[in-house]
Amino acid sequence: MIPGARNLITDVPGLKVGNAEDEALKSGATVLTADRPFMASVHVMGGAPGTRETDLLAPDKSVARVDALVLSGGSAYGLDACSGVSDALRAEGRGFRVSDAVIPIVPGAIIFDLLNGGRKDWAENPYRALGRAAYHAAGEDFSLGTAGAGTGALTAMLKGGLGSASLVLPDGTTVGALVAANPMGSVTTPGDRHFWAAPFEIDGEYGGLGPDTNGGLGRQLESRKVKAMRSRTEERANTTIAIVATDADLSKAQCQRMAIAAHDGIARATVPAHSPGDGDLVFSLSTGDRQMNAPERDLTLIGHAAAVCLSRAIARAVYLARPAAGDLLPCWHSGRTR
Protein backbone atom coordinates (compact mmCIF):
# COMPACT_ATOMS: atom_id res chain seq x y z
CA MET A 1 0.00 0.00 0.00
CA ILE A 2 1.35 3.43 -0.98
CA PRO A 3 -0.07 6.95 -0.58
CA GLY A 4 -2.02 8.41 -3.47
CA ALA A 5 -0.72 11.28 -5.57
CA ARG A 6 -1.95 13.98 -3.16
CA ASN A 7 -1.90 11.96 0.08
CA LEU A 8 -5.41 13.34 0.62
CA ILE A 9 -8.87 11.80 0.81
CA THR A 10 -9.47 13.30 -2.64
CA ASP A 11 -7.18 10.66 -4.08
CA VAL A 12 -10.41 8.65 -4.07
CA PRO A 13 -11.61 9.59 -7.57
CA GLY A 14 -14.62 11.87 -7.69
CA LEU A 15 -14.35 13.32 -4.18
CA LYS A 16 -13.93 17.03 -3.46
CA VAL A 17 -13.24 18.84 -0.18
CA GLY A 18 -13.65 22.50 0.67
CA ASN A 19 -12.70 24.58 3.72
CA ALA A 20 -13.93 27.87 5.11
CA GLU A 21 -12.69 29.52 8.28
CA ASP A 22 -12.86 32.73 10.28
CA GLU A 23 -9.54 33.60 11.95
CA ALA A 24 -11.12 35.92 14.52
CA LEU A 25 -13.69 33.27 15.39
CA LYS A 26 -10.94 30.61 15.49
CA SER A 27 -13.31 28.15 13.88
CA GLY A 28 -14.48 26.90 10.54
CA ALA A 29 -16.15 24.19 8.49
CA THR A 30 -15.06 21.48 6.06
CA VAL A 31 -17.30 19.89 3.44
CA LEU A 32 -16.78 16.69 1.48
CA THR A 33 -18.92 16.22 -1.62
CA ALA A 34 -18.86 14.64 -5.08
CA ASP A 35 -20.50 15.09 -8.46
CA ARG A 36 -23.11 12.46 -7.61
CA PRO A 37 -24.58 11.05 -4.37
CA PHE A 38 -22.52 8.42 -2.58
CA MET A 39 -23.15 5.52 -0.19
CA ALA A 40 -22.43 6.46 3.43
CA SER A 41 -22.65 5.19 6.99
CA VAL A 42 -21.30 6.16 10.41
CA HIS A 43 -20.08 4.74 13.71
CA VAL A 44 -19.90 6.70 16.98
CA MET A 45 -17.62 5.62 19.85
CA GLY A 46 -17.28 8.82 21.85
CA GLY A 47 -19.52 9.61 24.78
CA ALA A 48 -20.48 13.16 23.78
CA PRO A 49 -21.26 13.38 20.05
CA GLY A 50 -22.86 16.31 18.26
CA THR A 51 -24.47 15.24 15.00
CA ARG A 52 -27.07 15.85 12.31
CA GLU A 53 -28.81 13.25 10.10
CA THR A 54 -26.72 10.33 11.39
CA ASP A 55 -29.66 8.03 12.19
CA LEU A 56 -30.46 7.66 8.49
CA LEU A 57 -26.96 6.27 7.90
CA ALA A 58 -27.73 3.06 9.79
CA PRO A 59 -27.85 0.01 7.49
CA ASP A 60 -31.57 -0.57 8.15
CA LYS A 61 -32.63 2.97 7.18
CA SER A 62 -34.10 3.62 3.74
CA VAL A 63 -31.91 6.51 2.53
CA ALA A 64 -28.74 4.95 1.15
CA ARG A 65 -26.92 7.83 -0.50
CA VAL A 66 -26.02 11.35 0.60
CA ASP A 67 -24.96 14.52 -1.20
CA ALA A 68 -22.30 15.82 1.19
CA LEU A 69 -20.74 15.30 4.62
CA VAL A 70 -19.83 18.17 6.93
CA LEU A 71 -17.24 18.50 9.70
CA SER A 72 -17.51 21.75 11.64
CA GLY A 73 -16.35 23.65 14.67
CA GLY A 74 -18.80 25.53 16.84
CA SER A 75 -20.32 22.76 18.97
CA ALA A 76 -24.13 22.69 18.49
CA TYR A 77 -23.99 26.00 16.61
CA GLY A 78 -21.74 24.37 14.02
CA LEU A 79 -24.44 21.95 12.96
CA ASP A 80 -25.93 24.90 11.07
CA ALA A 81 -23.02 24.53 8.60
CA CYS A 82 -25.03 21.61 7.19
CA SER A 83 -27.88 24.03 6.47
CA GLY A 84 -25.55 26.24 4.46
CA VAL A 85 -24.46 23.24 2.42
CA SER A 86 -28.09 22.25 1.92
CA ASP A 87 -28.83 25.75 0.64
CA ALA A 88 -26.01 25.50 -1.89
CA LEU A 89 -27.05 22.02 -3.06
CA ARG A 90 -30.69 23.05 -3.39
CA ALA A 91 -29.66 26.02 -5.52
CA GLU A 92 -28.00 23.52 -7.86
CA GLY A 93 -31.05 21.27 -7.93
CA ARG A 94 -29.22 18.49 -6.08
CA GLY A 95 -30.83 16.24 -3.52
CA PHE A 96 -33.26 13.41 -2.85
CA ARG A 97 -36.35 13.90 -5.00
CA VAL A 98 -39.88 13.41 -3.72
CA SER A 99 -42.23 14.43 -6.53
CA ASP A 100 -41.43 18.10 -7.16
CA ALA A 101 -39.46 18.52 -3.92
CA VAL A 102 -35.66 18.37 -3.78
CA ILE A 103 -34.15 17.49 -0.39
CA PRO A 104 -30.34 17.58 -0.05
CA ILE A 105 -29.08 14.89 2.35
CA VAL A 106 -26.22 16.38 4.38
CA PRO A 107 -25.15 14.56 7.57
CA GLY A 108 -22.63 16.36 9.76
CA ALA A 109 -20.74 16.34 13.04
CA ILE A 110 -19.10 19.01 15.17
CA ILE A 111 -16.16 19.57 17.48
CA PHE A 112 -16.26 21.78 20.58
CA ASP A 113 -14.07 24.85 20.06
CA LEU A 114 -16.07 27.50 21.92
CA LEU A 115 -13.39 28.10 24.59
CA ASN A 116 -10.31 28.30 22.38
CA GLY A 117 -9.68 32.04 22.61
CA GLY A 118 -11.53 33.15 19.48
CA ARG A 119 -14.32 35.71 19.36
CA LYS A 120 -17.64 34.05 20.02
CA ASP A 121 -19.81 37.15 20.52
CA TRP A 122 -21.65 36.88 17.20
CA ALA A 123 -25.18 38.24 16.85
CA GLU A 124 -26.03 35.76 14.08
CA ASN A 125 -24.81 32.17 13.88
CA PRO A 126 -21.85 32.28 11.42
CA TYR A 127 -21.75 28.58 10.61
CA ARG A 128 -24.45 28.52 7.95
CA ALA A 129 -22.37 30.94 5.85
CA LEU A 130 -19.17 29.00 6.61
CA GLY A 131 -20.78 25.76 5.44
CA ARG A 132 -21.95 27.29 2.19
CA ALA A 133 -18.54 28.88 1.57
CA ALA A 134 -16.78 25.58 2.24
CA TYR A 135 -19.07 23.81 -0.24
CA HIS A 136 -18.32 26.36 -2.95
CA ALA A 137 -14.56 26.01 -2.24
CA ALA A 138 -14.60 22.23 -2.74
CA GLY A 139 -11.96 20.77 -5.02
CA GLU A 140 -9.33 18.06 -5.20
CA ASP A 141 -6.71 20.15 -3.36
CA PHE A 142 -7.33 21.72 0.03
CA SER A 143 -5.36 22.99 3.04
CA LEU A 144 -4.50 20.99 6.15
CA GLY A 145 -3.55 22.00 9.69
CA THR A 146 -5.14 25.25 10.84
CA ALA A 147 -7.90 25.18 8.23
CA GLY A 148 -11.60 24.46 7.92
CA ALA A 149 -13.09 22.48 10.78
CA GLY A 150 -9.62 22.17 12.31
CA THR A 151 -9.03 25.93 12.61
CA GLY A 152 -9.70 26.08 16.34
CA ALA A 153 -8.98 22.48 17.27
CA LEU A 154 -6.88 21.67 20.34
CA THR A 155 -5.41 18.41 21.59
CA ALA A 156 -4.46 17.86 25.22
CA MET A 157 -1.00 19.38 24.76
CA LEU A 158 -0.79 21.10 21.34
CA LYS A 159 -2.94 22.74 18.71
CA GLY A 160 -4.97 20.27 16.72
CA GLY A 161 -6.15 20.75 13.18
CA LEU A 162 -7.46 19.27 9.96
CA GLY A 163 -5.64 16.23 8.59
CA SER A 164 -5.89 13.86 5.65
CA ALA A 165 -4.05 10.87 4.20
CA SER A 166 -4.56 8.16 1.59
CA LEU A 167 -3.41 4.70 0.52
CA VAL A 168 -3.69 2.83 -2.77
CA LEU A 169 -4.10 -0.91 -2.23
CA PRO A 170 -2.32 -3.54 -4.34
CA ASP A 171 -5.43 -4.10 -6.49
CA GLY A 172 -5.74 -0.36 -7.23
CA THR A 173 -8.49 0.38 -4.71
CA THR A 174 -8.01 3.76 -3.02
CA VAL A 175 -8.75 4.51 0.63
CA GLY A 176 -8.53 7.92 2.30
CA ALA A 177 -9.22 9.71 5.57
CA LEU A 178 -10.15 13.25 6.57
CA VAL A 179 -10.21 14.35 10.21
CA ALA A 180 -10.75 17.31 12.50
CA ALA A 181 -8.55 16.41 15.48
CA ASN A 182 -9.70 18.05 18.72
CA PRO A 183 -9.35 15.20 21.24
CA MET A 184 -9.26 15.17 25.03
CA GLY A 185 -6.14 13.05 24.69
CA SER A 186 -2.67 13.80 23.41
CA VAL A 187 -1.49 13.08 19.87
CA THR A 188 2.15 13.17 21.00
CA THR A 189 4.01 11.26 23.69
CA PRO A 190 5.31 13.11 26.79
CA GLY A 191 7.69 15.82 25.62
CA ASP A 192 5.49 16.74 22.64
CA ARG A 193 8.04 15.51 20.10
CA HIS A 194 7.09 12.00 19.01
CA PHE A 195 3.68 11.09 17.63
CA TRP A 196 1.76 8.10 18.93
CA ALA A 197 1.08 7.36 15.25
CA ALA A 198 4.81 7.28 14.40
CA PRO A 199 4.84 3.56 13.45
CA PHE A 200 2.40 4.29 10.61
CA GLU A 201 4.24 7.29 9.13
CA ILE A 202 5.20 7.19 5.46
CA ASP A 203 8.00 9.24 3.89
CA GLY A 204 8.42 11.65 6.80
CA GLU A 205 4.91 13.07 6.40
CA TYR A 206 4.88 14.27 10.01
CA GLY A 207 8.51 14.85 10.82
CA GLY A 208 10.09 11.42 10.41
CA LEU A 209 11.27 11.23 14.02
CA GLY A 210 10.10 7.67 14.57
CA PRO A 211 8.52 6.18 17.69
CA ASP A 212 9.32 7.29 21.22
CA THR A 213 11.82 4.80 22.65
CA ASN A 214 10.81 5.41 26.27
CA GLY A 215 8.86 2.71 28.08
CA GLY A 216 5.87 2.92 30.37
CA LEU A 217 4.11 5.52 28.26
CA GLY A 218 0.45 6.36 28.74
CA ARG A 219 0.28 6.01 32.52
CA GLN A 220 0.01 9.74 33.23
CA LEU A 221 -2.47 11.96 31.42
CA GLU A 222 -1.51 15.63 31.41
CA SER A 223 -3.59 18.26 29.62
CA ARG A 224 -2.57 21.82 28.87
CA LYS A 225 -6.01 22.22 27.29
CA VAL A 226 -7.83 21.69 30.57
CA LYS A 227 -5.44 24.02 32.40
CA ALA A 228 -5.82 26.70 29.73
CA MET A 229 -9.60 26.51 30.07
CA ARG A 230 -9.18 26.85 33.87
CA SER A 231 -11.75 24.25 34.85
CA ARG A 232 -12.02 20.49 35.02
CA THR A 233 -15.61 20.88 33.77
CA GLU A 234 -14.19 21.42 30.30
CA GLU A 235 -13.25 17.76 29.99
CA ARG A 236 -16.27 17.56 27.65
CA ALA A 237 -14.75 20.20 25.34
CA ASN A 238 -13.34 17.67 22.89
CA THR A 239 -13.92 15.38 19.91
CA THR A 240 -12.23 13.76 16.93
CA ILE A 241 -14.55 13.61 13.92
CA ALA A 242 -13.50 11.94 10.70
CA ILE A 243 -14.50 10.67 7.29
CA VAL A 244 -12.99 7.58 5.65
CA ALA A 245 -13.65 6.86 1.99
CA THR A 246 -13.01 4.30 -0.72
CA ASP A 247 -13.83 3.76 -4.36
CA ALA A 248 -14.61 0.09 -3.68
CA ASP A 249 -18.29 -0.76 -4.22
CA LEU A 250 -19.54 -1.20 -0.65
CA SER A 251 -23.06 -1.67 0.65
CA LYS A 252 -24.26 0.54 3.49
CA ALA A 253 -23.56 -2.28 5.98
CA GLN A 254 -20.05 -2.69 4.58
CA CYS A 255 -19.52 1.06 4.86
CA GLN A 256 -20.47 0.88 8.52
CA ARG A 257 -17.98 -1.96 9.01
CA MET A 258 -15.27 0.23 7.48
CA ALA A 259 -16.18 3.03 9.91
CA ILE A 260 -15.95 0.65 12.86
CA ALA A 261 -12.51 -0.57 11.77
CA ALA A 262 -11.33 3.00 11.18
CA HIS A 263 -11.89 3.88 14.84
CA ASP A 264 -8.74 1.86 15.56
CA GLY A 265 -6.91 4.70 13.82
CA ILE A 266 -8.12 7.19 16.43
CA ALA A 267 -7.03 4.90 19.27
CA ARG A 268 -3.58 4.37 17.76
CA ALA A 269 -2.98 8.10 17.29
CA THR A 270 -4.58 9.59 20.43
CA VAL A 271 -4.14 8.68 24.11
CA PRO A 272 -6.71 8.35 25.58
CA ALA A 273 -9.41 7.97 22.93
CA HIS A 274 -13.18 7.37 22.92
CA SER A 275 -13.61 8.92 26.37
CA PRO A 276 -16.95 9.96 27.94
CA GLY A 277 -16.02 13.57 27.11
CA ASP A 278 -15.11 12.96 23.46
CA GLY A 279 -17.64 12.81 20.64
CA ASP A 280 -15.45 10.53 18.53
CA LEU A 281 -17.23 9.70 15.28
CA VAL A 282 -16.25 8.28 11.90
CA PHE A 283 -18.33 8.71 8.76
CA SER A 284 -17.58 6.25 5.96
CA LEU A 285 -18.40 6.41 2.29
CA SER A 286 -18.12 4.51 -0.95
CA THR A 287 -18.21 6.00 -4.43
CA GLY A 288 -18.86 2.49 -5.77
CA ASP A 289 -16.55 2.77 -8.77
CA ARG A 290 -14.55 -0.46 -8.24
CA GLN A 291 -15.94 -3.96 -7.85
CA MET A 292 -14.47 -6.15 -5.12
CA ASN A 293 -13.11 -9.54 -6.17
CA ALA A 294 -13.40 -11.23 -2.78
CA PRO A 295 -15.70 -9.05 -0.66
CA GLU A 296 -14.88 -10.39 2.82
CA ARG A 297 -11.13 -10.39 2.28
CA ASP A 298 -11.17 -7.06 0.46
CA LEU A 299 -13.31 -5.40 3.13
CA THR A 300 -10.85 -6.52 5.81
CA LEU A 301 -7.98 -4.84 3.96
CA ILE A 302 -10.04 -1.72 3.25
CA GLY A 303 -10.92 -1.37 6.95
CA HIS A 304 -7.28 -1.80 7.94
CA ALA A 305 -6.18 0.78 5.38
CA ALA A 306 -8.83 3.21 6.65
CA ALA A 307 -7.50 2.88 10.20
CA VAL A 308 -3.90 3.45 9.06
CA CYS A 309 -4.95 6.48 7.01
CA LEU A 310 -6.86 7.93 9.95
CA SER A 311 -3.89 7.57 12.33
CA ARG A 312 -1.66 9.33 9.82
CA ALA A 313 -4.27 12.03 9.18
CA ILE A 314 -4.51 12.83 12.90
CA ALA A 315 -0.74 13.20 13.19
CA ARG A 316 -0.62 15.35 10.04
CA ALA A 317 -3.34 17.60 11.47
CA VAL A 318 -1.16 18.42 14.48
CA TYR A 319 2.10 18.51 12.54
CA LEU A 320 0.74 21.05 10.06
CA ALA A 321 -1.02 23.34 12.56
CA ARG A 322 0.10 26.97 12.37
CA PRO A 323 0.35 29.57 15.16
CA ALA A 324 -2.17 32.40 15.29
CA ALA A 325 -2.81 35.37 17.55
CA GLY A 326 -4.55 34.47 20.79
CA ASP A 327 -3.74 30.75 20.69
CA LEU A 328 -4.21 28.90 23.98
CA LEU A 329 -1.72 26.16 23.10
CA PRO A 330 1.53 25.95 21.12
CA CYS A 331 1.92 24.26 17.75
CA TRP A 332 4.07 21.16 17.28
CA HIS A 333 6.59 23.27 15.34
CA SER A 334 6.95 25.84 18.15
CA GLY A 335 10.65 26.02 18.99
CA ARG A 336 11.53 23.61 16.17
CA THR A 337 12.79 24.16 12.67
CA ARG A 338 10.94 22.51 9.82
Coordinates of C-alpha atoms in Angstrom, one line a residue:
M1 CA 0.0 0.0 0.0
I2 CA 1.4 3.4 -1.0
P3 CA -0.1 7.0 -0.6
G4 CA -2.0 8.4 -3.5
A5 CA -0.7 11.3 -5.6
R6 CA -1.9 14.0 -3.2
N7 CA -1.9 12.0 0.1
L8 CA -5.4 13.3 0.6
I9 CA -8.9 11.8 0.8
T10 CA -9.5 13.3 -2.6
D11 CA -7.2 10.7 -4.1
V12 CA -10.4 8.6 -4.1
P13 CA -11.6 9.6 -7.6
G14 CA -14.6 11.9 -7.7
L15 CA -14.3 13.3 -4.2
K16 CA -13.9 17.0 -3.5
V17 CA -13.2 18.8 -0.2
G18 CA -13.6 22.5 0.7
N19 CA -12.7 24.6 3.7
A20 CA -13.9 27.9 5.1
E21 CA -12.7 29.5 8.3
D22 CA -12.9 32.7 10.3
E23 CA -9.5 33.6 11.9
A24 CA -11.1 35.9 14.5
L25 CA -13.7 33.3 15.4
K26 CA -10.9 30.6 15.5
S27 CA -13.3 28.2 13.9
G28 CA -14.5 26.9 10.5
A29 CA -16.1 24.2 8.5
T30 CA -15.1 21.5 6.1
V31 CA -17.3 19.9 3.4
L32 CA -16.8 16.7 1.5
T33 CA -18.9 16.2 -1.6
A34 CA -18.9 14.6 -5.1
D35 CA -20.5 15.1 -8.5
R36 CA -23.1 12.5 -7.6
P37 CA -24.6 11.0 -4.4
F38 CA -22.5 8.4 -2.6
M39 CA -23.2 5.5 -0.2
A40 CA -22.4 6.5 3.4
S41 CA -22.6 5.2 7.0
V42 CA -21.3 6.2 10.4
H43 CA -20.1 4.7 13.7
V44 CA -19.9 6.7 17.0
M45 CA -17.6 5.6 19.8
G46 CA -17.3 8.8 21.8
G47 CA -19.5 9.6 24.8
A48 CA -20.5 13.2 23.8
P49 CA -21.3 13.4 20.0
G50 CA -22.9 16.3 18.3
T51 CA -24.5 15.2 15.0
R52 CA -27.1 15.8 12.3
E53 CA -28.8 13.2 10.1
T54 CA -26.7 10.3 11.4
D55 CA -29.7 8.0 12.2
L56 CA -30.5 7.7 8.5
L57 CA -27.0 6.3 7.9
A58 CA -27.7 3.1 9.8
P59 CA -27.8 0.0 7.5
D60 CA -31.6 -0.6 8.2
K61 CA -32.6 3.0 7.2
S62 CA -34.1 3.6 3.7
V63 CA -31.9 6.5 2.5
A64 CA -28.7 4.9 1.1
R65 CA -26.9 7.8 -0.5
V66 CA -26.0 11.3 0.6
D67 CA -25.0 14.5 -1.2
A68 CA -22.3 15.8 1.2
L69 CA -20.7 15.3 4.6
V70 CA -19.8 18.2 6.9
L71 CA -17.2 18.5 9.7
S72 CA -17.5 21.8 11.6
G73 CA -16.4 23.7 14.7
G74 CA -18.8 25.5 16.8
S75 CA -20.3 22.8 19.0
A76 CA -24.1 22.7 18.5
Y77 CA -24.0 26.0 16.6
G78 CA -21.7 24.4 14.0
L79 CA -24.4 21.9 13.0
D80 CA -25.9 24.9 11.1
A81 CA -23.0 24.5 8.6
C82 CA -25.0 21.6 7.2
S83 CA -27.9 24.0 6.5
G84 CA -25.6 26.2 4.5
V85 CA -24.5 23.2 2.4
S86 CA -28.1 22.2 1.9
D87 CA -28.8 25.7 0.6
A88 CA -26.0 25.5 -1.9
L89 CA -27.1 22.0 -3.1
R90 CA -30.7 23.1 -3.4
A91 CA -29.7 26.0 -5.5
E92 CA -28.0 23.5 -7.9
G93 CA -31.1 21.3 -7.9
R94 CA -29.2 18.5 -6.1
G95 CA -30.8 16.2 -3.5
F96 CA -33.3 13.4 -2.9
R97 CA -36.3 13.9 -5.0
V98 CA -39.9 13.4 -3.7
S99 CA -42.2 14.4 -6.5
D100 CA -41.4 18.1 -7.2
A101 CA -39.5 18.5 -3.9
V102 CA -35.7 18.4 -3.8
I103 CA -34.2 17.5 -0.4
P104 CA -30.3 17.6 -0.1
I105 CA -29.1 14.9 2.3
V106 CA -26.2 16.4 4.4
P107 CA -25.2 14.6 7.6
G108 CA -22.6 16.4 9.8
A109 CA -20.7 16.3 13.0
I110 CA -19.1 19.0 15.2
I111 CA -16.2 19.6 17.5
F112 CA -16.3 21.8 20.6
D113 CA -14.1 24.8 20.1
L114 CA -16.1 27.5 21.9
L115 CA -13.4 28.1 24.6
N116 CA -10.3 28.3 22.4
G117 CA -9.7 32.0 22.6
G118 CA -11.5 33.1 19.5
R119 CA -14.3 35.7 19.4
K120 CA -17.6 34.1 20.0
D121 CA -19.8 37.2 20.5
W122 CA -21.7 36.9 17.2
A123 CA -25.2 38.2 16.9
E124 CA -26.0 35.8 14.1
N125 CA -24.8 32.2 13.9
P126 CA -21.8 32.3 11.4
Y127 CA -21.8 28.6 10.6
R128 CA -24.5 28.5 7.9
A129 CA -22.4 30.9 5.9
L130 CA -19.2 29.0 6.6
G131 CA -20.8 25.8 5.4
R132 CA -22.0 27.3 2.2
A133 CA -18.5 28.9 1.6
A134 CA -16.8 25.6 2.2
Y135 CA -19.1 23.8 -0.2
H136 CA -18.3 26.4 -3.0
A137 CA -14.6 26.0 -2.2
A138 CA -14.6 22.2 -2.7
G139 CA -12.0 20.8 -5.0
E140 CA -9.3 18.1 -5.2
D141 CA -6.7 20.1 -3.4
F142 CA -7.3 21.7 0.0
S143 CA -5.4 23.0 3.0
L144 CA -4.5 21.0 6.1
G145 CA -3.5 22.0 9.7
T146 CA -5.1 25.2 10.8
A147 CA -7.9 25.2 8.2
G148 CA -11.6 24.5 7.9
A149 CA -13.1 22.5 10.8
G150 CA -9.6 22.2 12.3
T151 CA -9.0 25.9 12.6
G152 CA -9.7 26.1 16.3
A153 CA -9.0 22.5 17.3
L154 CA -6.9 21.7 20.3
T155 CA -5.4 18.4 21.6
A156 CA -4.5 17.9 25.2
M157 CA -1.0 19.4 24.8
L158 CA -0.8 21.1 21.3
K159 CA -2.9 22.7 18.7
G160 CA -5.0 20.3 16.7
G161 CA -6.1 20.8 13.2
L162 CA -7.5 19.3 10.0
G163 CA -5.6 16.2 8.6
S164 CA -5.9 13.9 5.7
A165 CA -4.0 10.9 4.2
S166 CA -4.6 8.2 1.6
L167 CA -3.4 4.7 0.5
V168 CA -3.7 2.8 -2.8
L169 CA -4.1 -0.9 -2.2
P170 CA -2.3 -3.5 -4.3
D171 CA -5.4 -4.1 -6.5
G172 CA -5.7 -0.4 -7.2
T173 CA -8.5 0.4 -4.7
T174 CA -8.0 3.8 -3.0
V175 CA -8.8 4.5 0.6
G176 CA -8.5 7.9 2.3
A177 CA -9.2 9.7 5.6
L178 CA -10.2 13.2 6.6
V179 CA -10.2 14.4 10.2
A180 CA -10.8 17.3 12.5
A181 CA -8.6 16.4 15.5
N182 CA -9.7 18.0 18.7
P183 CA -9.3 15.2 21.2
M184 CA -9.3 15.2 25.0
G185 CA -6.1 13.1 24.7
S186 CA -2.7 13.8 23.4
V187 CA -1.5 13.1 19.9
T188 CA 2.1 13.2 21.0
T189 CA 4.0 11.3 23.7
P190 CA 5.3 13.1 26.8
G191 CA 7.7 15.8 25.6
D192 CA 5.5 16.7 22.6
R193 CA 8.0 15.5 20.1
H194 CA 7.1 12.0 19.0
F195 CA 3.7 11.1 17.6
W196 CA 1.8 8.1 18.9
A197 CA 1.1 7.4 15.2
A198 CA 4.8 7.3 14.4
P199 CA 4.8 3.6 13.5
F200 CA 2.4 4.3 10.6
E201 CA 4.2 7.3 9.1
I202 CA 5.2 7.2 5.5
D203 CA 8.0 9.2 3.9
G204 CA 8.4 11.6 6.8
E205 CA 4.9 13.1 6.4
Y206 CA 4.9 14.3 10.0
G207 CA 8.5 14.8 10.8
G208 CA 10.1 11.4 10.4
L209 CA 11.3 11.2 14.0
G210 CA 10.1 7.7 14.6
P211 CA 8.5 6.2 17.7
D212 CA 9.3 7.3 21.2
T213 CA 11.8 4.8 22.6
N214 CA 10.8 5.4 26.3
G215 CA 8.9 2.7 28.1
G216 CA 5.9 2.9 30.4
L217 CA 4.1 5.5 28.3
G218 CA 0.5 6.4 28.7
R219 CA 0.3 6.0 32.5
Q220 CA 0.0 9.7 33.2
L221 CA -2.5 12.0 31.4
E222 CA -1.5 15.6 31.4
S223 CA -3.6 18.3 29.6
R224 CA -2.6 21.8 28.9
K225 CA -6.0 22.2 27.3
V226 CA -7.8 21.7 30.6
K227 CA -5.4 24.0 32.4
A228 CA -5.8 26.7 29.7
M229 CA -9.6 26.5 30.1
R230 CA -9.2 26.8 33.9
S231 CA -11.7 24.2 34.9
R232 CA -12.0 20.5 35.0
T233 CA -15.6 20.9 33.8
E234 CA -14.2 21.4 30.3
E235 CA -13.2 17.8 30.0
R236 CA -16.3 17.6 27.7
A237 CA -14.8 20.2 25.3
N238 CA -13.3 17.7 22.9
T239 CA -13.9 15.4 19.9
T240 CA -12.2 13.8 16.9
I241 CA -14.5 13.6 13.9
A242 CA -13.5 11.9 10.7
I243 CA -14.5 10.7 7.3
V244 CA -13.0 7.6 5.6
A245 CA -13.6 6.9 2.0
T246 CA -13.0 4.3 -0.7
D247 CA -13.8 3.8 -4.4
A248 CA -14.6 0.1 -3.7
D249 CA -18.3 -0.8 -4.2
L250 CA -19.5 -1.2 -0.6
S251 CA -23.1 -1.7 0.6
K252 CA -24.3 0.5 3.5
A253 CA -23.6 -2.3 6.0
Q254 CA -20.1 -2.7 4.6
C255 CA -19.5 1.1 4.9
Q256 CA -20.5 0.9 8.5
R257 CA -18.0 -2.0 9.0
M258 CA -15.3 0.2 7.5
A259 CA -16.2 3.0 9.9
I260 CA -16.0 0.6 12.9
A261 CA -12.5 -0.6 11.8
A262 CA -11.3 3.0 11.2
H263 CA -11.9 3.9 14.8
D264 CA -8.7 1.9 15.6
G265 CA -6.9 4.7 13.8
I266 CA -8.1 7.2 16.4
A267 CA -7.0 4.9 19.3
R268 CA -3.6 4.4 17.8
A269 CA -3.0 8.1 17.3
T270 CA -4.6 9.6 20.4
V271 CA -4.1 8.7 24.1
P272 CA -6.7 8.3 25.6
A273 CA -9.4 8.0 22.9
H274 CA -13.2 7.4 22.9
S275 CA -13.6 8.9 26.4
P276 CA -16.9 10.0 27.9
G277 CA -16.0 13.6 27.1
D278 CA -15.1 13.0 23.5
G279 CA -17.6 12.8 20.6
D280 CA -15.4 10.5 18.5
L281 CA -17.2 9.7 15.3
V282 CA -16.3 8.3 11.9
F283 CA -18.3 8.7 8.8
S284 CA -17.6 6.3 6.0
L285 CA -18.4 6.4 2.3
S286 CA -18.1 4.5 -1.0
T287 CA -18.2 6.0 -4.4
G288 CA -18.9 2.5 -5.8
D289 CA -16.5 2.8 -8.8
R290 CA -14.5 -0.5 -8.2
Q291 CA -15.9 -4.0 -7.9
M292 CA -14.5 -6.2 -5.1
N293 CA -13.1 -9.5 -6.2
A294 CA -13.4 -11.2 -2.8
P295 CA -15.7 -9.0 -0.7
E296 CA -14.9 -10.4 2.8
R297 CA -11.1 -10.4 2.3
D298 CA -11.2 -7.1 0.5
L299 CA -13.3 -5.4 3.1
T300 CA -10.8 -6.5 5.8
L301 CA -8.0 -4.8 4.0
I302 CA -10.0 -1.7 3.3
G303 CA -10.9 -1.4 6.9
H304 CA -7.3 -1.8 7.9
A305 CA -6.2 0.8 5.4
A306 CA -8.8 3.2 6.6
A307 CA -7.5 2.9 10.2
V308 CA -3.9 3.4 9.1
C309 CA -4.9 6.5 7.0
L310 CA -6.9 7.9 9.9
S311 CA -3.9 7.6 12.3
R312 CA -1.7 9.3 9.8
A313 CA -4.3 12.0 9.2
I314 CA -4.5 12.8 12.9
A315 CA -0.7 13.2 13.2
R316 CA -0.6 15.3 10.0
A317 CA -3.3 17.6 11.5
V318 CA -1.2 18.4 14.5
Y319 CA 2.1 18.5 12.5
L320 CA 0.7 21.1 10.1
A321 CA -1.0 23.3 12.6
R322 CA 0.1 27.0 12.4
P323 CA 0.3 29.6 15.2
A324 CA -2.2 32.4 15.3
A325 CA -2.8 35.4 17.6
G326 CA -4.5 34.5 20.8
D327 CA -3.7 30.8 20.7
L328 CA -4.2 28.9 24.0
L329 CA -1.7 26.2 23.1
P330 CA 1.5 25.9 21.1
C331 CA 1.9 24.3 17.8
W332 CA 4.1 21.2 17.3
H333 CA 6.6 23.3 15.3
S334 CA 6.9 25.8 18.2
G335 CA 10.7 26.0 19.0
R336 CA 11.5 23.6 16.2
T337 CA 12.8 24.2 12.7
R338 CA 10.9 22.5 9.8

